[in-house]
């Protein structure tokens, strides 16, 4: 839906014009899965699918929301903000408002129209895009002096406490900081980041949604986090410098790995090698070695399947189809796993053939129709002040 139509909708709902339009993108991770909450490295891009929020202040100290996807409205005030059981979609705004108030920011009421283009439950970070758009809305309307890194922390807190997902910082980071044509290489411990220009001429990132909906609040994600914490506790006894799995070296793994139960050892092995793959990917992409980068994508998937065990039969099949197609340099599940999407790095001249093969094989074997997105590395969140004729 274009801007004019959204403004018209806003006018119909709130009987006034919005003063700002905020857009925050979803993301797709190129490589580095489940490494962010282990203080490791990730390499995401923002995608050209945004959560749009049209906003203006109101003077009754209420947050009023209308979500065009759910065609539902909701409102809450600032007294005892609690998660809603009926309108769960409003928990992002509730969580952000609460985080800002707790941090001592002076915010007031606002009227919000939400229109998200980011597919939900596909592992493309629709949640992070809503959180970042909400934060930016508060920042713009109430002129908050809030640094970008602090915004990310509040967004994460909101998701942890109001949505119940113990997520890391990658998604919010990518939604806020990304730059067109670049990937973001993030050190999730120091929070330093670098742009990595994507010289992939003749190739594209094709994303295929398995349509198996991933619900992160499902305990599996939090369970992986817990397993990683347990592994740190055990390894720390032998190597006190290990504060997170990021600190485990190849030697540590070899020497002390046998003190871990088998399952935890597999989890640690994934994190240690995945971090290394992200660093290697960063180097390969800077040197424009995209074939080598593709190889790392395949290895990442294998590790997510066998060691971290977050893949599904559907995702494995989608990756396997890619492997058997010419012109595909790499493929892997992207995001948390347990459903969601696979990302391919594919030669432009082979995209149509790849899609046809996927449609044919995936439908035959899984009885499901996948969805495709050709995604372009895009800019992070932006806000625009609207000048309207009254
Ligand atoms: C989800 C989380 C991220 C990250 C990925 C897995 O997207 O929100 O923080 O942990 O899963 O890499």
Short mmCIF file of C-alpha atoms and ligand atoms in Angstrom, two decimals:
data_model
loop_
_atom_site.label_atom_id
_atom_site.label_comp_id
_atom_site.label_asym_id
_atom_site.label_seq_id
_atom_site.Cartn_x
_atom_site.Cartn_y
_atom_site.Cartn_z
CA UNK A 1 0.00 0.00 0.00
CA UNK A 2 1.49 3.36 -0.95
CA UNK A 3 2.04 6.34 1.30
CA UNK A 4 -0.97 8.32 0.07
CA UNK A 5 -3.33 5.41 0.70
CA UNK A 6 -1.93 4.91 4.17
CA UNK A 7 -2.37 8.58 5.01
CA UNK A 8 -5.96 8.36 3.81
CA UNK A 9 -6.57 5.36 6.05
CA UNK A 10 -5.01 7.21 8.97
CA UNK A 11 -7.30 10.15 8.36
CA UNK A 12 -10.36 7.87 8.30
CA UNK A 13 -9.39 6.15 11.57
CA UNK A 14 -8.09 9.06 13.63
CA UNK A 15 -9.88 12.02 11.95
CA UNK A 16 -6.59 13.86 11.61
CA UNK A 17 -3.34 13.64 9.64
CA UNK A 18 -0.22 11.79 10.81
CA UNK A 19 2.84 13.94 11.44
CA UNK A 20 5.47 11.29 10.75
CA UNK A 21 5.93 8.13 8.81
CA UNK A 22 8.45 5.64 10.15
CA UNK A 23 9.72 2.66 8.19
CA UNK A 24 11.80 -0.16 9.67
CA UNK A 25 12.83 -3.18 7.59
CA UNK A 26 12.94 -6.89 8.30
CA UNK A 27 16.22 -8.71 7.86
CA UNK A 28 17.66 -11.85 6.43
CA UNK A 29 20.78 -13.31 7.93
CA UNK A 30 23.47 -14.33 5.44
CA UNK A 31 25.40 -16.41 7.94
CA UNK A 32 26.01 -16.70 11.72
CA UNK A 33 23.02 -18.41 13.27
CA UNK A 34 22.42 -18.61 17.03
CA UNK A 35 25.77 -16.91 17.53
CA UNK A 36 24.41 -13.52 18.61
CA UNK A 37 23.31 -14.59 22.09
CA UNK A 38 26.62 -16.37 22.49
CA UNK A 39 28.48 -13.06 22.12
CA UNK A 40 29.64 -14.09 18.65
CA UNK A 41 29.48 -12.77 15.09
CA UNK A 42 26.66 -12.38 12.57
CA UNK A 43 26.28 -11.11 9.02
CA UNK A 44 22.72 -9.98 8.23
CA UNK A 45 21.24 -7.62 5.63
CA UNK A 46 18.08 -5.55 5.89
CA UNK A 47 15.45 -6.44 3.30
CA UNK A 48 13.24 -4.27 1.16
CA UNK A 49 10.14 -5.17 3.17
CA UNK A 50 9.20 -2.69 5.87
CA UNK A 51 6.93 -2.15 8.81
CA UNK A 52 5.35 1.24 8.15
CA UNK A 53 4.03 3.29 11.04
CA UNK A 54 2.12 6.50 10.61
CA UNK A 55 2.04 8.42 13.86
CA UNK A 56 1.09 11.65 15.58
CA UNK A 57 0.91 12.80 19.17
CA UNK A 58 -2.30 12.79 21.13
CA UNK A 59 -2.82 14.62 24.37
CA UNK A 60 -4.71 12.02 26.40
CA UNK A 61 -1.65 9.99 27.46
CA UNK A 62 -2.83 6.93 25.59
CA UNK A 63 -1.17 4.78 22.99
CA UNK A 64 -3.83 4.08 20.39
CA UNK A 65 -3.04 1.48 17.77
CA UNK A 66 -4.65 0.28 14.58
CA UNK A 67 -3.05 -2.64 12.75
CA UNK A 68 -4.10 -2.96 9.13
CA UNK A 69 -3.09 -6.59 8.94
CA UNK A 70 -5.29 -7.64 11.84
CA UNK A 71 -7.86 -4.92 11.10
CA UNK A 72 -8.01 -4.40 14.83
CA UNK A 73 -7.56 -1.51 17.19
CA UNK A 74 -6.20 -1.43 20.69
CA UNK A 75 -5.25 1.15 23.26
CA UNK A 76 -3.42 1.32 26.55
CA UNK A 77 -2.22 3.98 28.94
CA UNK A 78 0.98 4.26 30.92
CA UNK A 79 -0.29 2.91 34.23
CA UNK A 80 0.96 -0.64 34.96
CA UNK A 81 1.67 -1.71 31.40
CA UNK A 82 1.23 -5.47 31.15
CA UNK A 83 1.34 -7.88 28.19
CA UNK A 84 -2.07 -8.39 26.56
CA UNK A 85 -3.41 -11.92 26.21
CA UNK A 86 -6.17 -10.98 23.75
CA UNK A 87 -4.28 -8.71 21.36
CA UNK A 88 -0.82 -10.13 21.42
CA UNK A 89 0.21 -8.04 18.43
CA UNK A 90 0.11 -4.97 20.69
CA UNK A 91 2.72 -6.40 23.06
CA UNK A 92 5.56 -4.93 21.02
CA UNK A 93 4.31 -1.40 21.61
CA UNK A 94 3.50 -2.17 25.22
CA UNK A 95 6.96 -3.59 25.81
CA UNK A 96 8.71 -0.64 24.17
CA UNK A 97 6.65 1.95 26.07
CA UNK A 98 7.41 0.14 29.33
CA UNK A 99 11.14 -0.09 28.56
CA UNK A 100 11.32 3.64 27.77
CA UNK A 101 9.37 4.63 30.88
CA UNK A 102 11.52 2.38 33.07
CA UNK A 103 14.61 4.03 31.61
CA UNK A 104 13.20 7.42 32.66
CA UNK A 105 12.22 8.79 29.24
CA UNK A 106 9.45 11.29 29.06
CA UNK A 107 6.94 9.98 26.54
CA UNK A 108 3.32 10.86 25.93
CA UNK A 109 0.38 9.49 23.99
CA UNK A 110 0.41 8.74 20.29
CA UNK A 111 -1.95 7.52 17.58
CA UNK A 112 -0.44 4.82 15.42
CA UNK A 113 -1.39 3.11 12.18
CA UNK A 114 0.64 -0.02 11.48
CA UNK A 115 1.12 -1.61 8.09
CA UNK A 116 3.78 -4.28 7.88
CA UNK A 117 5.04 -5.76 4.63
CA UNK A 118 7.37 -8.16 6.44
CA UNK A 119 5.97 -11.70 6.29
CA UNK A 120 5.17 -12.94 9.77
CA UNK A 121 6.53 -16.17 11.19
CA UNK A 122 8.93 -16.57 8.26
CA UNK A 123 12.12 -15.81 10.16
CA UNK A 124 12.48 -12.41 8.46
CA UNK A 125 12.23 -10.45 11.72
CA UNK A 126 8.84 -8.91 11.46
CA UNK A 127 9.03 -8.50 15.25
CA UNK A 128 12.26 -6.53 15.24
CA UNK A 129 10.95 -4.26 12.48
CA UNK A 130 7.88 -3.44 14.59
CA UNK A 131 9.99 -2.82 17.68
CA UNK A 132 12.39 -0.52 15.89
CA UNK A 133 9.57 1.36 14.16
CA UNK A 134 7.86 1.86 17.54
CA UNK A 135 11.05 3.10 19.18
CA UNK A 136 11.74 5.52 16.36
CA UNK A 137 8.17 6.79 16.58
CA UNK A 138 8.61 7.66 20.26
CA UNK A 139 12.02 9.14 19.56
CA UNK A 140 10.76 11.40 16.80
CA UNK A 141 7.51 12.53 18.42
CA UNK A 142 8.95 13.20 21.86
CA UNK A 143 12.40 14.27 20.72
CA UNK A 144 14.11 11.67 22.86
CA UNK A 145 17.85 11.91 23.15
CA UNK A 146 18.41 8.23 22.77
CA UNK A 147 21.43 6.62 21.17
CA UNK A 148 20.92 3.90 18.54
CA UNK A 149 22.61 1.22 20.64
CA UNK A 150 20.34 2.03 23.52
CA UNK A 151 17.36 1.69 21.22
CA UNK A 152 18.49 -1.79 20.33
CA UNK A 153 18.77 -2.77 23.97
CA UNK A 154 15.26 -1.50 24.72
CA UNK A 155 13.87 -3.33 21.70
CA UNK A 156 15.46 -6.53 22.89
CA UNK A 157 14.19 -6.01 26.41
CA UNK A 158 10.66 -5.54 25.09
CA UNK A 159 10.88 -8.77 23.13
CA UNK A 160 12.40 -10.67 26.07
CA UNK A 161 9.88 -9.47 28.60
CA UNK A 162 6.67 -8.83 26.68
CA UNK A 163 6.85 -11.35 23.87
CA UNK A 164 8.69 -14.04 25.80
CA UNK A 165 11.48 -14.68 23.34
CA UNK A 166 15.01 -14.56 24.75
CA UNK A 167 16.34 -13.24 21.43
CA UNK A 168 19.78 -11.78 20.78
CA UNK A 169 20.45 -8.38 19.23
CA UNK A 170 21.00 -9.24 15.57
CA UNK A 171 17.53 -8.51 14.21
CA UNK A 172 17.05 -5.11 15.84
CA UNK A 173 20.61 -4.17 14.93
CA UNK A 174 20.07 -5.03 11.28
CA UNK A 175 16.74 -3.23 11.15
CA UNK A 176 18.32 -0.04 12.49
CA UNK A 177 21.84 0.09 11.07
CA UNK A 178 21.77 -1.62 7.67
CA UNK A 179 22.98 0.09 4.51
CA UNK A 180 21.86 -0.49 0.95
CA UNK A 181 24.13 -2.84 -0.99
CA UNK A 182 25.95 -3.95 2.16
CA UNK A 183 25.86 -6.68 4.75
CA UNK A 184 26.47 -5.85 8.42
CA UNK A 185 29.31 -7.66 10.13
CA UNK A 186 28.47 -7.38 13.84
CA UNK A 187 30.53 -8.33 16.83
CA UNK A 188 27.71 -9.09 19.27
CA UNK A 189 29.96 -8.68 22.30
CA UNK A 190 31.53 -5.29 21.67
CA UNK A 191 28.59 -4.23 19.46
CA UNK A 192 31.07 -2.84 16.96
CA UNK A 193 30.06 -3.33 13.36
CA UNK A 194 31.35 -2.92 9.87
CA UNK A 195 29.63 -2.64 6.51
CA UNK A 196 30.60 -5.29 4.00
CA UNK A 197 29.92 -4.23 0.40
CA UNK A 198 28.21 -7.03 -1.48
CA UNK A 199 29.85 -7.28 -4.88
CA UNK A 200 27.71 -10.08 -6.15
CA UNK A 201 27.14 -8.86 -9.72
CA UNK A 202 25.17 -11.39 -11.73
CA UNK A 203 23.96 -13.10 -8.56
CA UNK A 204 21.03 -12.57 -6.20
CA UNK A 205 19.77 -13.63 -2.85
CA UNK A 206 16.60 -15.61 -3.32
CA UNK A 207 14.65 -16.41 -0.20
CA UNK A 208 12.17 -19.24 -0.12
CA UNK A 209 9.59 -19.51 2.62
CA UNK A 210 8.92 -23.12 3.58
CA UNK A 211 5.53 -21.85 4.84
CA UNK A 212 6.05 -23.90 7.96
CA UNK A 213 5.31 -21.16 10.44
CA UNK A 214 7.88 -20.61 13.07
CA UNK A 215 6.64 -19.44 16.42
CA UNK A 216 9.61 -18.27 18.36
CA UNK A 217 7.76 -18.24 21.63
CA UNK A 218 7.73 -21.99 21.20
CA UNK A 219 10.15 -23.14 23.78
CA UNK A 220 12.72 -24.56 21.33
CA UNK A 221 14.57 -21.26 20.85
CA UNK A 222 14.75 -20.50 24.56
CA UNK A 223 15.80 -24.09 25.14
CA UNK A 224 18.80 -23.69 22.82
CA UNK A 225 19.80 -20.61 24.78
CA UNK A 226 19.56 -22.54 27.99
CA UNK A 227 21.71 -25.35 26.59
CA UNK A 228 24.38 -22.83 25.59
CA UNK A 229 24.33 -21.35 29.11
CA UNK A 230 24.72 -24.80 30.64
CA UNK A 231 27.68 -25.55 28.39
CA UNK A 232 29.35 -22.29 29.46
CA UNK A 233 28.89 -23.21 33.12
CA UNK A 234 30.58 -26.56 32.65
CA UNK A 235 33.46 -25.29 30.51
CA UNK A 236 34.11 -22.38 32.87
CA UNK A 237 35.18 -24.84 35.53
CA UNK A 238 38.12 -25.83 33.37
CA UNK A 239 38.77 -22.55 31.55
CA UNK A 240 37.67 -19.59 33.70
CA UNK A 241 38.14 -17.09 30.84
CA UNK A 242 35.07 -18.61 29.11
CA UNK A 243 32.25 -16.16 29.80
CA UNK A 244 30.23 -17.07 26.70
CA UNK A 245 30.61 -19.69 23.96
CA UNK A 246 32.33 -17.03 21.89
CA UNK A 247 35.38 -17.56 24.13
CA UNK A 248 35.71 -21.28 23.39
CA UNK A 249 38.70 -21.93 21.13
CA UNK A 250 39.19 -24.94 18.87
CA UNK A 251 41.76 -26.22 21.37
CA UNK A 252 39.36 -25.80 24.30
CA UNK A 253 36.78 -27.76 22.40
CA UNK A 254 39.20 -30.55 21.71
CA UNK A 255 40.62 -30.73 25.22
CA UNK A 256 37.53 -30.07 27.35
CA UNK A 257 34.74 -31.05 24.97
CA UNK A 258 34.68 -34.57 26.40
CA UNK A 259 33.55 -33.15 29.77
CA UNK A 260 30.32 -32.03 28.17
CA UNK A 261 27.28 -34.27 27.70
CA UNK A 262 27.03 -35.27 23.99
CA UNK A 263 24.14 -32.94 23.25
CA UNK A 264 25.87 -29.88 24.71
CA UNK A 265 29.08 -30.75 22.92
CA UNK A 266 27.23 -30.64 19.60
CA UNK A 267 25.75 -27.24 20.44
CA UNK A 268 29.17 -25.84 21.34
CA UNK A 269 30.76 -27.29 18.23
CA UNK A 270 28.20 -25.50 16.09
CA UNK A 271 28.82 -22.13 17.77
CA UNK A 272 32.61 -22.39 17.63
CA UNK A 273 32.68 -23.28 13.93
CA UNK A 274 29.82 -20.98 12.96
CA UNK A 275 31.66 -17.99 14.42
CA UNK A 276 34.69 -18.98 12.40
CA UNK A 277 32.52 -19.28 9.28
CA UNK A 278 31.16 -15.76 9.79
CA UNK A 279 34.67 -14.31 10.06
CA UNK A 280 35.72 -16.26 6.99
CA UNK A 281 32.60 -15.12 5.10
CA UNK A 282 33.41 -11.53 5.95
CA UNK A 283 36.88 -11.98 4.44
CA UNK A 284 35.65 -13.85 1.37
CA UNK A 285 32.99 -11.25 0.63
CA UNK A 286 35.49 -8.39 0.96
CA UNK A 287 37.64 -10.19 -1.59
CA UNK A 288 34.64 -10.88 -3.80
CA UNK A 289 35.09 -14.65 -3.50
CA UNK A 290 31.42 -15.42 -3.67
CA UNK A 291 31.86 -19.09 -4.59
CA UNK A 292 33.74 -19.64 -1.35
CA UNK A 293 31.11 -17.73 0.57
CA UNK A 294 28.46 -20.02 -0.97
CA UNK A 295 30.37 -23.05 0.28
CA UNK A 296 30.29 -21.61 3.80
CA UNK A 297 26.53 -21.19 3.55
CA UNK A 298 26.12 -24.90 2.82
CA UNK A 299 28.37 -25.84 5.72
CA UNK A 300 26.45 -23.57 8.04
CA UNK A 301 23.23 -25.33 7.12
CA UNK A 302 24.71 -28.75 7.70
CA UNK A 303 25.86 -27.69 11.14
CA UNK A 304 22.47 -26.17 12.00
CA UNK A 305 20.88 -29.42 10.94
CA UNK A 306 23.22 -31.92 12.57
CA UNK A 307 24.78 -30.11 15.53
CA UNK A 308 22.42 -27.36 16.59
CA UNK A 309 19.37 -29.33 15.42
CA UNK A 310 17.13 -26.44 14.45
CA UNK A 311 16.36 -27.51 10.88
CA UNK A 312 13.27 -29.30 9.63
CA UNK A 313 12.68 -31.81 6.81
CA UNK A 314 11.17 -29.01 4.74
CA UNK A 315 14.19 -26.72 5.13
CA UNK A 316 16.60 -29.60 4.44
CA UNK A 317 14.74 -30.45 1.25
CA UNK A 318 14.85 -26.83 0.08
CA UNK A 319 18.62 -26.72 0.63
CA UNK A 320 19.08 -30.06 -1.11
CA UNK A 321 17.16 -28.86 -4.16
CA UNK A 322 19.54 -25.89 -4.34
CA UNK A 323 22.56 -28.18 -4.22
CA UNK A 324 21.32 -30.09 -7.24
CA UNK A 325 20.69 -26.99 -9.34
CA UNK A 326 23.28 -25.33 -11.52
CA UNK A 327 24.04 -21.71 -10.75
CA UNK A 328 23.36 -22.02 -7.02
CA UNK A 329 26.49 -21.16 -5.04
CA UNK A 330 25.07 -21.70 -1.56
CA UNK A 331 21.92 -22.25 0.47
CA UNK A 332 21.04 -22.43 4.13
CA UNK A 333 18.21 -21.96 6.55
CA UNK A 334 18.14 -18.40 7.81
CA UNK A 335 16.98 -17.08 11.18
CA UNK A 336 16.19 -19.22 14.18
CA UNK A 337 15.13 -22.32 12.21
CA UNK A 338 12.29 -24.67 13.25
CA UNK A 339 10.55 -23.56 10.03
CA UNK A 340 10.79 -20.25 8.21
CA UNK A 341 13.02 -19.58 5.21
CA UNK A 342 15.99 -20.78 3.20
CA UNK A 343 18.29 -18.27 1.51
CA UNK A 344 20.04 -19.09 -1.80
CA UNK A 345 22.87 -17.29 -3.51
CA UNK A 346 22.02 -17.90 -7.13
CA UNK A 347 23.11 -16.81 -10.59
CA UNK A 348 20.48 -14.46 -12.04
CA UNK A 349 20.13 -16.54 -15.18
CA UNK A 350 19.25 -19.61 -13.10
CA UNK A 351 16.66 -18.10 -10.73
CA UNK A 352 13.62 -19.08 -12.77
CA UNK A 353 14.80 -22.64 -13.19
CA UNK A 354 15.56 -22.90 -9.48
CA UNK A 355 12.10 -21.65 -8.61
CA UNK A 356 10.48 -24.13 -10.99
CA UNK A 357 12.41 -27.03 -9.50
CA UNK A 358 11.52 -25.98 -5.97
CA UNK A 359 7.85 -25.58 -6.82
CA UNK A 360 7.78 -28.98 -8.45
CA UNK A 361 9.80 -31.04 -5.93
CA UNK A 362 8.63 -29.28 -2.76
CA UNK A 363 4.98 -29.58 -3.69
CA UNK A 364 5.38 -33.23 -4.65
CA UNK A 365 7.29 -34.25 -1.54
CA UNK A 366 5.85 -31.96 1.13
CA UNK A 367 2.45 -31.09 -0.28
CA UNK A 368 3.16 -27.41 0.34
CA UNK A 369 3.43 -24.38 -1.94
CA UNK A 370 6.49 -22.30 -1.03
CA UNK A 371 6.73 -18.55 -1.40
CA UNK A 372 9.63 -16.67 -2.96
CA UNK A 373 11.15 -13.29 -2.22
CA UNK A 374 13.96 -11.79 -4.27
CA UNK A 375 15.48 -9.57 -1.65
CA UNK A 376 17.76 -6.61 -2.10
CA UNK A 377 20.19 -5.52 0.66
CA UNK A 378 18.47 -2.36 1.86
CA UNK A 379 18.75 0.61 4.18
CA UNK A 380 17.85 0.45 7.85
CA UNK A 381 15.01 2.34 9.53
CA UNK A 382 14.09 5.88 8.50
CA UNK A 383 11.66 8.47 9.71
CA UNK A 384 10.10 11.19 7.66
CA UNK A 385 8.27 14.24 8.86
CA UNK A 386 5.16 14.75 6.79
CA UNK A 387 4.26 18.15 5.47
CA UNK A 388 0.57 18.11 4.85
CA UNK A 389 -1.80 20.62 3.49
CA UNK A 390 -4.67 21.13 5.89
C1 LIG B 1 16.17 -15.09 15.92
C2 LIG B 1 16.63 -14.16 17.05
C3 LIG B 1 18.04 -13.64 16.79
C4 LIG B 1 19.01 -14.79 16.50
C5 LIG B 1 18.43 -15.73 15.45
C6 LIG B 1 19.26 -16.97 15.25
O1 LIG B 1 16.04 -14.38 14.75
O2 LIG B 1 15.75 -13.08 17.18
O3 LIG B 1 18.47 -12.86 17.87
O4 LIG B 1 19.34 -15.47 17.67
O5 LIG B 1 17.11 -16.14 15.77
O6 LIG B 1 20.48 -16.65 14.68
#
